[in-house]
Amino acid sequence: KLKNVMEWYFYEWINPKTGKTIVREFVEKHDIPEPLRGKMLQMEKPFYSKFRVLSTNNSRNSMTVLDTKTGKKHDIVNVKSFDTYS
């Protein structure tokens, strides 16, 4: 549960003094190179749904999932371990 709170705090909570998320303040203060900067800021826009794994590709460390609420397919790359999704 603490992990979920910390993720919310870093990526979604808006600091009323700055109008920015903690992660945005961090990347603006430090010289974060691309593509890491973009990946960090991408976390400001999470989406929540239920997903079904349609396929996996071990050689590419990727998977294709279906958003069961919208019907949209998503390709996810750099999956650390497919064991996580078993």
MMTF fields as JSON, N, C-alpha, C and O atoms, coordinates in Angstrom:
{
  "mmtfVersion": "1.0.0",
  "mmtfProducer": "UNKNOWN",
  "numBonds": 343,
  "numAtoms": 344,
  "numGroups": 86,
  "numChains": 1,
  "numModels": 1,
  "chainsPerModel": [1],
  "groupsPerChain": [86],
  "chainIdList": ["A"],
  "bondAtomList": [4, 2, 8, 6, 12, 10, 16, 14, 20, 18, 24, 22, 28, 26, 32, 30, 36, 34, 40, 38, 44, 42, 48, 46, 52, 50, 56, 54, 60, 58, 64, 62, 68, 66, 72, 70, 76, 74, 80, 78, 84, 82, 88, 86, 92, 90, 96, 94, 100, 98, 104, 102, 108, 106, 112, 110, 116, 114, 120, 118, 124, 122, 128, 126, 132, 130, 136, 134, 140, 138, 144, 142, 148, 146, 152, 150, 156, 154, 160, 158, 164, 162, 168, 166, 172, 170, 176, 174, 180, 178, 184, 182, 188, 186, 192, 190, 196, 194, 200, 198, 204, 202, 208, 206, 212, 210, 216, 214, 220, 218, 224, 222, 228, 226, 232, 230, 236, 234, 240, 238, 244, 242, 248, 246, 252, 250, 256, 254, 260, 258, 264, 262, 268, 266, 272, 270, 276, 274, 280, 278, 284, 282, 288, 286, 292, 290, 296, 294, 300, 298, 304, 302, 308, 306, 312, 310, 316, 314, 320, 318, 324, 322, 328, 326, 332, 330, 336, 334, 340, 338],
  "bondOrderList": [1, 1, 1, 1, 1, 1, 1, 1, 1, 1, 1, 1, 1, 1, 1, 1, 1, 1, 1, 1, 1, 1, 1, 1, 1, 1, 1, 1, 1, 1, 1, 1, 1, 1, 1, 1, 1, 1, 1, 1, 1, 1, 1, 1, 1, 1, 1, 1, 1, 1, 1, 1, 1, 1, 1, 1, 1, 1, 1, 1, 1, 1, 1, 1, 1, 1, 1, 1, 1, 1, 1, 1, 1, 1, 1, 1, 1, 1, 1, 1, 1, 1, 1, 1, 1],
  "groupList": [{"groupName": "LYS", "atomNameList": ["N", "CA", "C", "O"], "elementList": ["N", "C", "C", "O"], "formalChargeList": [0, 0, 0, 0], "bondAtomList": [1, 0, 2, 1, 3, 2], "bondOrderList": [1, 1, 2], "singleLetterCode": "K", "chemCompType": "L-PEPTIDE LINKING"}, {"groupName": "LEU", "atomNameList": ["N", "CA", "C", "O"], "elementList": ["N", "C", "C", "O"], "formalChargeList": [0, 0, 0, 0], "bondAtomList": [1, 0, 2, 1, 3, 2], "bondOrderList": [1, 1, 2], "singleLetterCode": "L", "chemCompType": "L-PEPTIDE LINKING"}, {"groupName": "ASN", "atomNameList": ["N", "CA", "C", "O"], "elementList": ["N", "C", "C", "O"], "formalChargeList": [0, 0, 0, 0], "bondAtomList": [1, 0, 2, 1, 3, 2], "bondOrderList": [1, 1, 2], "singleLetterCode": "N", "chemCompType": "L-PEPTIDE LINKING"}, {"groupName": "VAL", "atomNameList": ["N", "CA", "C", "O"], "elementList": ["N", "C", "C", "O"], "formalChargeList": [0, 0, 0, 0], "bondAtomList": [1, 0, 2, 1, 3, 2], "bondOrderList": [1, 1, 2], "singleLetterCode": "V", "chemCompType": "L-PEPTIDE LINKING"}, {"groupName": "MET", "atomNameList": ["N", "CA", "C", "O"], "elementList": ["N", "C", "C", "O"], "formalChargeList": [0, 0, 0, 0], "bondAtomList": [1, 0, 2, 1, 3, 2], "bondOrderList": [1, 1, 2], "singleLetterCode": "M", "chemCompType": "L-PEPTIDE LINKING"}, {"groupName": "GLU", "atomNameList": ["N", "CA", "C", "O"], "elementList": ["N", "C", "C", "O"], "formalChargeList": [0, 0, 0, 0], "bondAtomList": [1, 0, 2, 1, 3, 2], "bondOrderList": [1, 1, 2], "singleLetterCode": "E", "chemCompType": "L-PEPTIDE LINKING"}, {"groupName": "TRP", "atomNameList": ["N", "CA", "C", "O"], "elementList": ["N", "C", "C", "O"], "formalChargeList": [0, 0, 0, 0], "bondAtomList": [1, 0, 2, 1, 3, 2], "bondOrderList": [1, 1, 2], "singleLetterCode": "W", "chemCompType": "L-PEPTIDE LINKING"}, {"groupName": "TYR", "atomNameList": ["N", "CA", "C", "O"], "elementList": ["N", "C", "C", "O"], "formalChargeList": [0, 0, 0, 0], "bondAtomList": [1, 0, 2, 1, 3, 2], "bondOrderList": [1, 1, 2], "singleLetterCode": "Y", "chemCompType": "L-PEPTIDE LINKING"}, {"groupName": "PHE", "atomNameList": ["N", "CA", "C", "O"], "elementList": ["N", "C", "C", "O"], "formalChargeList": [0, 0, 0, 0], "bondAtomList": [1, 0, 2, 1, 3, 2], "bondOrderList": [1, 1, 2], "singleLetterCode": "F", "chemCompType": "L-PEPTIDE LINKING"}, {"groupName": "ILE", "atomNameList": ["N", "CA", "C", "O"], "elementList": ["N", "C", "C", "O"], "formalChargeList": [0, 0, 0, 0], "bondAtomList": [1, 0, 2, 1, 3, 2], "bondOrderList": [1, 1, 2], "singleLetterCode": "I", "chemCompType": "L-PEPTIDE LINKING"}, {"groupName": "PRO", "atomNameList": ["N", "CA", "C", "O"], "elementList": ["N", "C", "C", "O"], "formalChargeList": [0, 0, 0, 0], "bondAtomList": [1, 0, 2, 1, 3, 2], "bondOrderList": [1, 1, 2], "singleLetterCode": "P", "chemCompType": "L-PEPTIDE LINKING"}, {"groupName": "THR", "atomNameList": ["N", "CA", "C", "O"], "elementList": ["N", "C", "C", "O"], "formalChargeList": [0, 0, 0, 0], "bondAtomList": [1, 0, 2, 1, 3, 2], "bondOrderList": [1, 1, 2], "singleLetterCode": "T", "chemCompType": "L-PEPTIDE LINKING"}, {"groupName": "GLY", "atomNameList": ["N", "CA", "C", "O"], "elementList": ["N", "C", "C", "O"], "formalChargeList": [0, 0, 0, 0], "bondAtomList": [1, 0, 2, 1, 3, 2], "bondOrderList": [1, 1, 2], "singleLetterCode": "G", "chemCompType": "PEPTIDE LINKING"}, {"groupName": "ARG", "atomNameList": ["N", "CA", "C", "O"], "elementList": ["N", "C", "C", "O"], "formalChargeList": [0, 0, 0, 0], "bondAtomList": [1, 0, 2, 1, 3, 2], "bondOrderList": [1, 1, 2], "singleLetterCode": "R", "chemCompType": "L-PEPTIDE LINKING"}, {"groupName": "HIS", "atomNameList": ["N", "CA", "C", "O"], "elementList": ["N", "C", "C", "O"], "formalChargeList": [0, 0, 0, 0], "bondAtomList": [1, 0, 2, 1, 3, 2], "bondOrderList": [1, 1, 2], "singleLetterCode": "H", "chemCompType": "L-PEPTIDE LINKING"}, {"groupName": "ASP", "atomNameList": ["N", "CA", "C", "O"], "elementList": ["N", "C", "C", "O"], "formalChargeList": [0, 0, 0, 0], "bondAtomList": [1, 0, 2, 1, 3, 2], "bondOrderList": [1, 1, 2], "singleLetterCode": "D", "chemCompType": "L-PEPTIDE LINKING"}, {"groupName": "GLN", "atomNameList": ["N", "CA", "C", "O"], "elementList": ["N", "C", "C", "O"], "formalChargeList": [0, 0, 0, 0], "bondAtomList": [1, 0, 2, 1, 3, 2], "bondOrderList": [1, 1, 2], "singleLetterCode": "Q", "chemCompType": "L-PEPTIDE LINKING"}, {"groupName": "SER", "atomNameList": ["N", "CA", "C", "O"], "elementList": ["N", "C", "C", "O"], "formalChargeList": [0, 0, 0, 0], "bondAtomList": [1, 0, 2, 1, 3, 2], "bondOrderList": [1, 1, 2], "singleLetterCode": "S", "chemCompType": "L-PEPTIDE LINKING"}],
  "groupTypeList": [0, 1, 0, 2, 3, 4, 5, 6, 7, 8, 7, 5, 6, 9, 2, 10, 0, 11, 12, 0, 11, 9, 3, 13, 5, 8, 3, 5, 0, 14, 15, 9, 10, 5, 10, 1, 13, 12, 0, 4, 1, 16, 4, 5, 0, 10, 8, 7, 17, 0, 8, 13, 3, 1, 17, 11, 2, 2, 17, 13, 2, 17, 4, 11, 3, 1, 15, 11, 0, 11, 12, 0, 0, 14, 15, 9, 3, 2, 3, 0, 17, 8, 15, 11, 7, 17],
  "groupIdList": [1, 2, 3, 4, 5, 6, 7, 8, 9, 10, 11, 12, 13, 14, 15, 16, 17, 18, 19, 20, 21, 22, 23, 24, 25, 26, 27, 28, 29, 30, 31, 32, 33, 34, 35, 36, 37, 38, 39, 40, 41, 42, 43, 44, 45, 46, 47, 48, 49, 50, 51, 52, 53, 54, 55, 56, 57, 58, 59, 60, 61, 62, 63, 64, 65, 66, 67, 68, 69, 70, 71, 72, 73, 74, 75, 76, 77, 78, 79, 80, 81, 82, 83, 84, 85, 86],
  "secStructList": [7, 2, 2, 2, 2, 2, 2, 2, 2, 2, 2, 6, 7, 3, 3, 6, 6, 6, 6, 3, 3, 2, 2, 2, 2, 2, 2, 2, 2, 6, 6, 7, 7, 6, 6, 2, 2, 2, 2, 2, 2, 2, 6, 6, 1, 7, 7, 7, 7, 7, 3, 3, 3, 3, 3, 3, 3, 4, 4, 4, 6, 3, 3, 3, 3, 3, 3, 6, 6, 6, 7, 7, 3, 3, 3, 3, 3, 7, 7, 1, 7, 4, 4, 4, 4, 7],
  "xCoordList": [0.815, 0.0, 0.856, 0.517, 1.958, 2.822, 3.396, 3.531, 3.732, 4.261, 3.251, 3.631, 1.98, 0.95, 0.837, 0.671, 0.922, 0.848, 2.048, 1.907, 3.218, 4.428, 4.38, 4.76, 3.918, 3.795, 2.815, 3.088, 1.689, 0.714, 1.338, 1.167, 2.062, 2.661, 3.679, 3.675, 4.539, 5.576, 5.022, 5.474, 4.055, 3.641, 2.313, 2.088, 1.441, 0.111, -0.237, -0.975, 0.283, -0.034, 0.55, 1.721, -0.244, 0.198, 0.54, -0.289, 1.771, 2.201, 1.468, 1.649, 0.654, -0.118, 0.745, 0.307, 1.96, 2.846, 3.412, 3.639, 3.639, 4.273, 3.336, 3.578, 2.255, 1.356, 1.95, 1.491, 2.984, 3.682, 3.74, 3.611, 3.938, 4.145, 5.576, 6.431, 5.828, 7.177, 8.141, 9.264, 7.717, 8.609, 8.932, 10.061, 7.977, 8.24, 9.217, 10.136, 9.015, 9.956, 11.363, 12.336, 11.473, 12.771, 13.463, 14.632, 12.758, 13.419, 13.739, 14.679, 12.972, 13.279, 14.467, 15.197, 14.663, 15.764, 17.09, 18.151, 17.021, 18.227, 18.336, 17.336, 19.534, 19.776, 19.572, 20.536, 18.325, 17.98, 17.983, 17.247, 18.795, 18.859, 17.644, 17.004, 17.35, 16.349, 16.998, 18.216, 16.289, 14.843, 14.332, 13.123, 15.251, 14.82, 13.886, 12.899, 14.186, 13.344, 11.902, 10.956, 11.75, 10.426, 9.704, 8.501, 10.451, 9.834, 9.372, 8.316, 10.152, 9.753, 8.498, 7.582, 8.449, 7.288, 6.056, 4.928, 6.268, 5.148, 4.348, 3.151, 4.999, 4.334, 3.317, 2.532, 3.308, 2.31, 0.921, -0.078, 0.857, -0.415, -0.771, -0.858, -0.975, -1.323, -2.761, -3.592, -3.028, -4.414, -4.701, -3.849, -5.911, -6.315, -7.396, -8.351, -7.228, -8.2, -7.919, -7.109, -8.587, -8.297, -7.796, -8.386, -6.701, -6.076, -5.999, -5.852, -6.102, -5.931, -4.713, -4.608, -3.797, -2.609, -3.027, -3.584, -2.748, -3.079, -1.916, -2.107, -0.691, 0.481, 1.723, 1.747, 2.755, 4.047, 5.123, 4.962, 6.21, 7.348, 8.604, 9.105, 9.107, 10.267, 11.505, 12.285, 11.717, 12.931, 12.94, 14.008, 11.758, 11.674, 11.34, 11.244, 11.163, 10.729, 9.496, 9.468, 8.497, 7.297, 6.047, 6.102, 4.929, 3.64, 2.594, 2.765, 1.521, 0.371, -0.771, -1.061, -1.42, -2.531, -3.76, -3.66, -4.913, -6.184, -6.809, -6.973, -7.152, -7.885, -9.321, -10.024, -9.757, -11.084, -12.209, -13.361, -11.896, -12.926, -13.125, -14.254, -12.019, -12.115, -11.987, -12.388, -11.428, -11.191, -9.912, -9.625, -9.143, -7.91, -6.762, -6.623, -5.934, -4.754, -3.552, -3.418, -2.68, -1.455, -0.274, -0.328, 0.791, 2.046, 2.931, 3.202, 3.376, 4.219, 5.592, 5.725, 6.608, 7.976, 8.802, 8.445, 9.912, 10.833, 10.177, 10.358, 9.422, 8.815, 9.935, 10.661, 10.081, 11.195, 11.086, 12.059, 9.905, 9.75, 8.316, 7.389, 8.131, 6.8, 6.267, 5.059, 7.158, 6.715, 5.802, 4.93, 5.993, 5.18, 3.724, 2.853, 3.436, 2.071, 1.437, 0.334, 2.102, 1.552, 0.426, -0.153],
  "yCoordList": [-1.197, 0.0, 1.258, 2.229, 1.265, 2.434, 2.752, 3.917, 1.695, 1.904, 2.669, 3.589, 2.305, 2.992, 4.454, 5.32, 4.742, 6.125, 6.917, 8.06, 6.316, 7.012, 7.288, 8.373, 6.318, 6.539, 7.676, 8.54, 7.681, 8.754, 10.09, 11.072, 10.138, 11.386, 11.925, 13.121, 11.076, 11.524, 11.922, 12.903, 11.171, 11.334, 12.061, 12.619, 12.065, 12.635, 13.818, 14.711, 13.835, 14.92, 16.223, 16.269, 17.267, 18.578, 19.44, 19.644, 19.936, 20.822, 22.152, 22.82, 22.553, 23.79, 25.039, 26.02, 25.01, 26.174, 26.364, 27.492, 25.249, 25.335, 24.98, 25.357, 24.245, 23.777, 22.626, 22.327, 21.973, 20.893, 19.64, 19.7, 18.498, 17.249, 17.212, 17.974, 16.322, 16.153, 15.73, 16.23, 14.819, 14.346, 15.477, 15.559, 16.336, 17.462, 18.446, 18.937, 18.727, 19.61, 19.024, 19.752, 17.706, 17.04, 17.147, 17.528, 16.814, 16.835, 18.259, 18.467, 19.234, 20.615, 21.149, 22.018, 20.635, 21.09, 20.433, 21.046, 19.188, 18.423, 18.244, 18.299, 18.033, 17.84, 16.372, 15.613, 15.976, 14.586, 14.432, 15.142, 13.521, 13.366, 12.617, 11.833, 12.881, 12.081, 10.744, 10.717, 9.656, 9.532, 9.376, 9.3, 9.325, 9.132, 10.252, 9.994, 11.481, 12.616, 12.4, 12.574, 12.023, 11.785, 10.642, 10.714, 9.579, 8.429, 8.805, 8.36, 9.618, 10.039, 10.906, 10.724, 11.838, 12.722, 11.987, 12.393, 10.909, 10.108, 9.527, 9.271, 9.325, 8.764, 9.73, 9.324, 10.987, 11.942, 11.635, 12.147, 10.804, 10.54, 9.054, 8.396, 8.528, 7.111, 6.878, 7.786, 5.673, 5.317, 3.999, 3.115, 3.893, 2.75, 1.98, 2.56, 0.669, -0.177, -1.619, -1.894, -2.522, -3.947, -4.391, -4.059, -5.147, -5.549, -7.067, -7.772, -7.547, -8.971, -9.105, -8.407, -9.991, -10.221, -11.009, -12.101, -10.433, -11.109, -11.935, -13.034, -11.396, -12.127, -11.611, -10.491, -12.449, -12.066, -12.399, -13.308, -11.669, -11.916, -11.838, -10.75, -12.993, -13.04, -12.441, -11.792, -12.627, -12.111, -10.59, -9.978, -9.97, -8.504, -7.927, -6.709, -8.802, -8.35, -7.452, -6.345, -7.939, -7.134, -7.986, -9.216, -7.299, -7.973, -7.044, -5.826, -7.637, -6.881, -7.175, -8.332, -6.11, -6.262, -5.565, -4.644, -6.015, -5.43, -4.753, -5.372, -3.483, -2.757, -3.248, -2.983, -3.966, -4.579, -3.561, -3.875, -2.355, -1.311, -0.557, -0.216, -0.291, 0.507, -0.317, 0.133, -1.527, -2.353, -1.988, -2.565, -1.047, -0.601, -1.544, -1.991, -1.843, -2.676, -1.782, -0.688, -2.277, -1.559, -2.5, -3.646, -2.021, -2.758, -2.253, -1.055, -3.153, -2.803, -3.392, -4.59, -2.554, -3.01, -2.926, -2.234, -3.644, -3.695, -4.249, -3.719, -5.311, -6.0, -6.744, -7.519, -6.516, -7.113, -8.634, -9.347, -9.12, -10.547, -10.95, -10.389, -11.912, -12.394, -13.203, -13.413, -13.659, -14.394, -13.522, -14.039, -12.2, -11.272, -11.387, -11.166, -11.726, -11.714, -13.087, -13.241, -14.087, -15.436, -15.585, -16.665],
  "zCoordList": [0.0, 0.0, 0.0, -0.677, 0.744, 0.795, -0.583, -0.959, -1.332, -2.68, -3.533, -4.257, -3.459, -4.238, -3.829, -4.688, -2.547, -2.072, -2.566, -3.001, -2.499, -2.95, -4.448, -4.889, -5.234, -6.675, -6.955, -7.789, -6.269, -6.446, -6.079, -6.801, -4.963, -4.502, -5.506, -5.801, -6.029, -6.961, -8.325, -8.915, -8.827, -10.219, -10.43, -11.503, -9.444, -9.669, -8.773, -9.19, -7.553, -6.629, -7.154, -7.529, -7.183, -7.649, -6.432, -5.544, -6.411, -5.343, -5.504, -6.522, -4.545, -4.699, -4.859, -5.46, -4.328, -4.432, -5.838, -6.276, -6.541, -7.864, -9.01, -10.156, -8.696, -9.747, -10.548, -11.65, -9.983, -10.689, -9.824, -8.601, -10.492, -9.771, -9.25, -9.702, -8.298, -7.745, -8.847, -8.911, -9.71, -10.768, -11.756, -12.238, -12.06, -12.969, -12.325, -12.981, -11.048, -10.349, -10.388, -10.588, -10.198, -10.193, -11.546, -11.613, -12.627, -13.941, -14.391, -15.158, -13.927, -14.28, -13.479, -13.957, -12.272, -11.431, -11.822, -11.706, -12.283, -12.614, -14.122, -14.838, -14.586, -16.012, -16.365, -16.461, -16.556, -16.872, -18.397, -19.081, -18.94, -20.396, -20.945, -20.244, -22.21, -22.924, -23.239, -23.42, -23.318, -23.217, -21.78, -21.565, -20.781, -19.398, -18.945, -18.256, -19.324, -18.94, -19.408, -18.639, -20.665, -21.227, -20.542, -20.292, -20.237, -19.561, -18.159, -17.71, -17.475, -16.129, -16.187, -15.384, -17.119, -17.228, -17.74, -17.462, -18.486, -18.979, -17.805, -17.935, -16.681, -15.508, -14.905, -14.048, -15.324, -14.839, -15.398, -14.894, -16.434, -17.107, -17.046, -18.082, -15.851, -15.769, -16.231, -16.211, -16.637, -16.913, -16.233, -16.15, -15.755, -14.962, -15.706, -16.222, -15.75, -16.406, -16.022, -15.136, -16.689, -16.569, -17.927, -18.956, -17.93, -19.175, -19.28, -18.281, -20.508, -20.802, -21.703, -22.712, -21.348, -22.165, -23.395, -23.29, -24.577, -25.832, -26.347, -26.869, -26.196, -26.672, -25.965, -25.453, -25.946, -25.393, -26.406, -27.22, -26.354, -27.234, -26.375, -26.093, -25.964, -25.079, -25.715, -25.018, -26.994, -27.636, -27.691, -27.705, -27.723, -27.733, -26.36, -26.203, -25.36, -24.03, -24.147, -23.611, -24.845, -25.071, -24.936, -24.915, -24.845, -24.826, -25.418, -25.448, -25.88, -26.356, -25.4, -25.098, -24.923, -23.995, -24.548, -25.359, -24.101, -24.501, -23.284, -22.232, -23.438, -22.402, -22.476, -23.451, -21.441, -21.494, -21.369, -21.671, -20.932, -20.821, -22.126, -22.481, -22.855, -24.079, -25.35, -26.423, -25.24, -26.416, -27.156, -28.204, -26.635, -27.291, -26.956, -25.817, -27.969, -27.779, -27.482, -28.031, -26.599, -26.24, -26.387, -25.94, -27.01, -27.066, -25.94, -25.847, -25.095, -23.956, -24.22, -24.468, -24.168, -24.423, -23.153, -22.2, -23.164, -22.034, -20.776, -19.68, -20.949, -19.807, -19.092, -19.715, -17.793, -17.052, -16.978, -17.225, -16.638, -16.48, -16.745, -16.16, -17.618, -17.881, -16.702, -16.591, -15.822, -14.628, -13.776, -13.078, -13.824, -13.05, -13.426, -12.585, -14.667, -15.187, -15.216, -15.74, -14.671, -14.684, -13.693, -13.574]
}
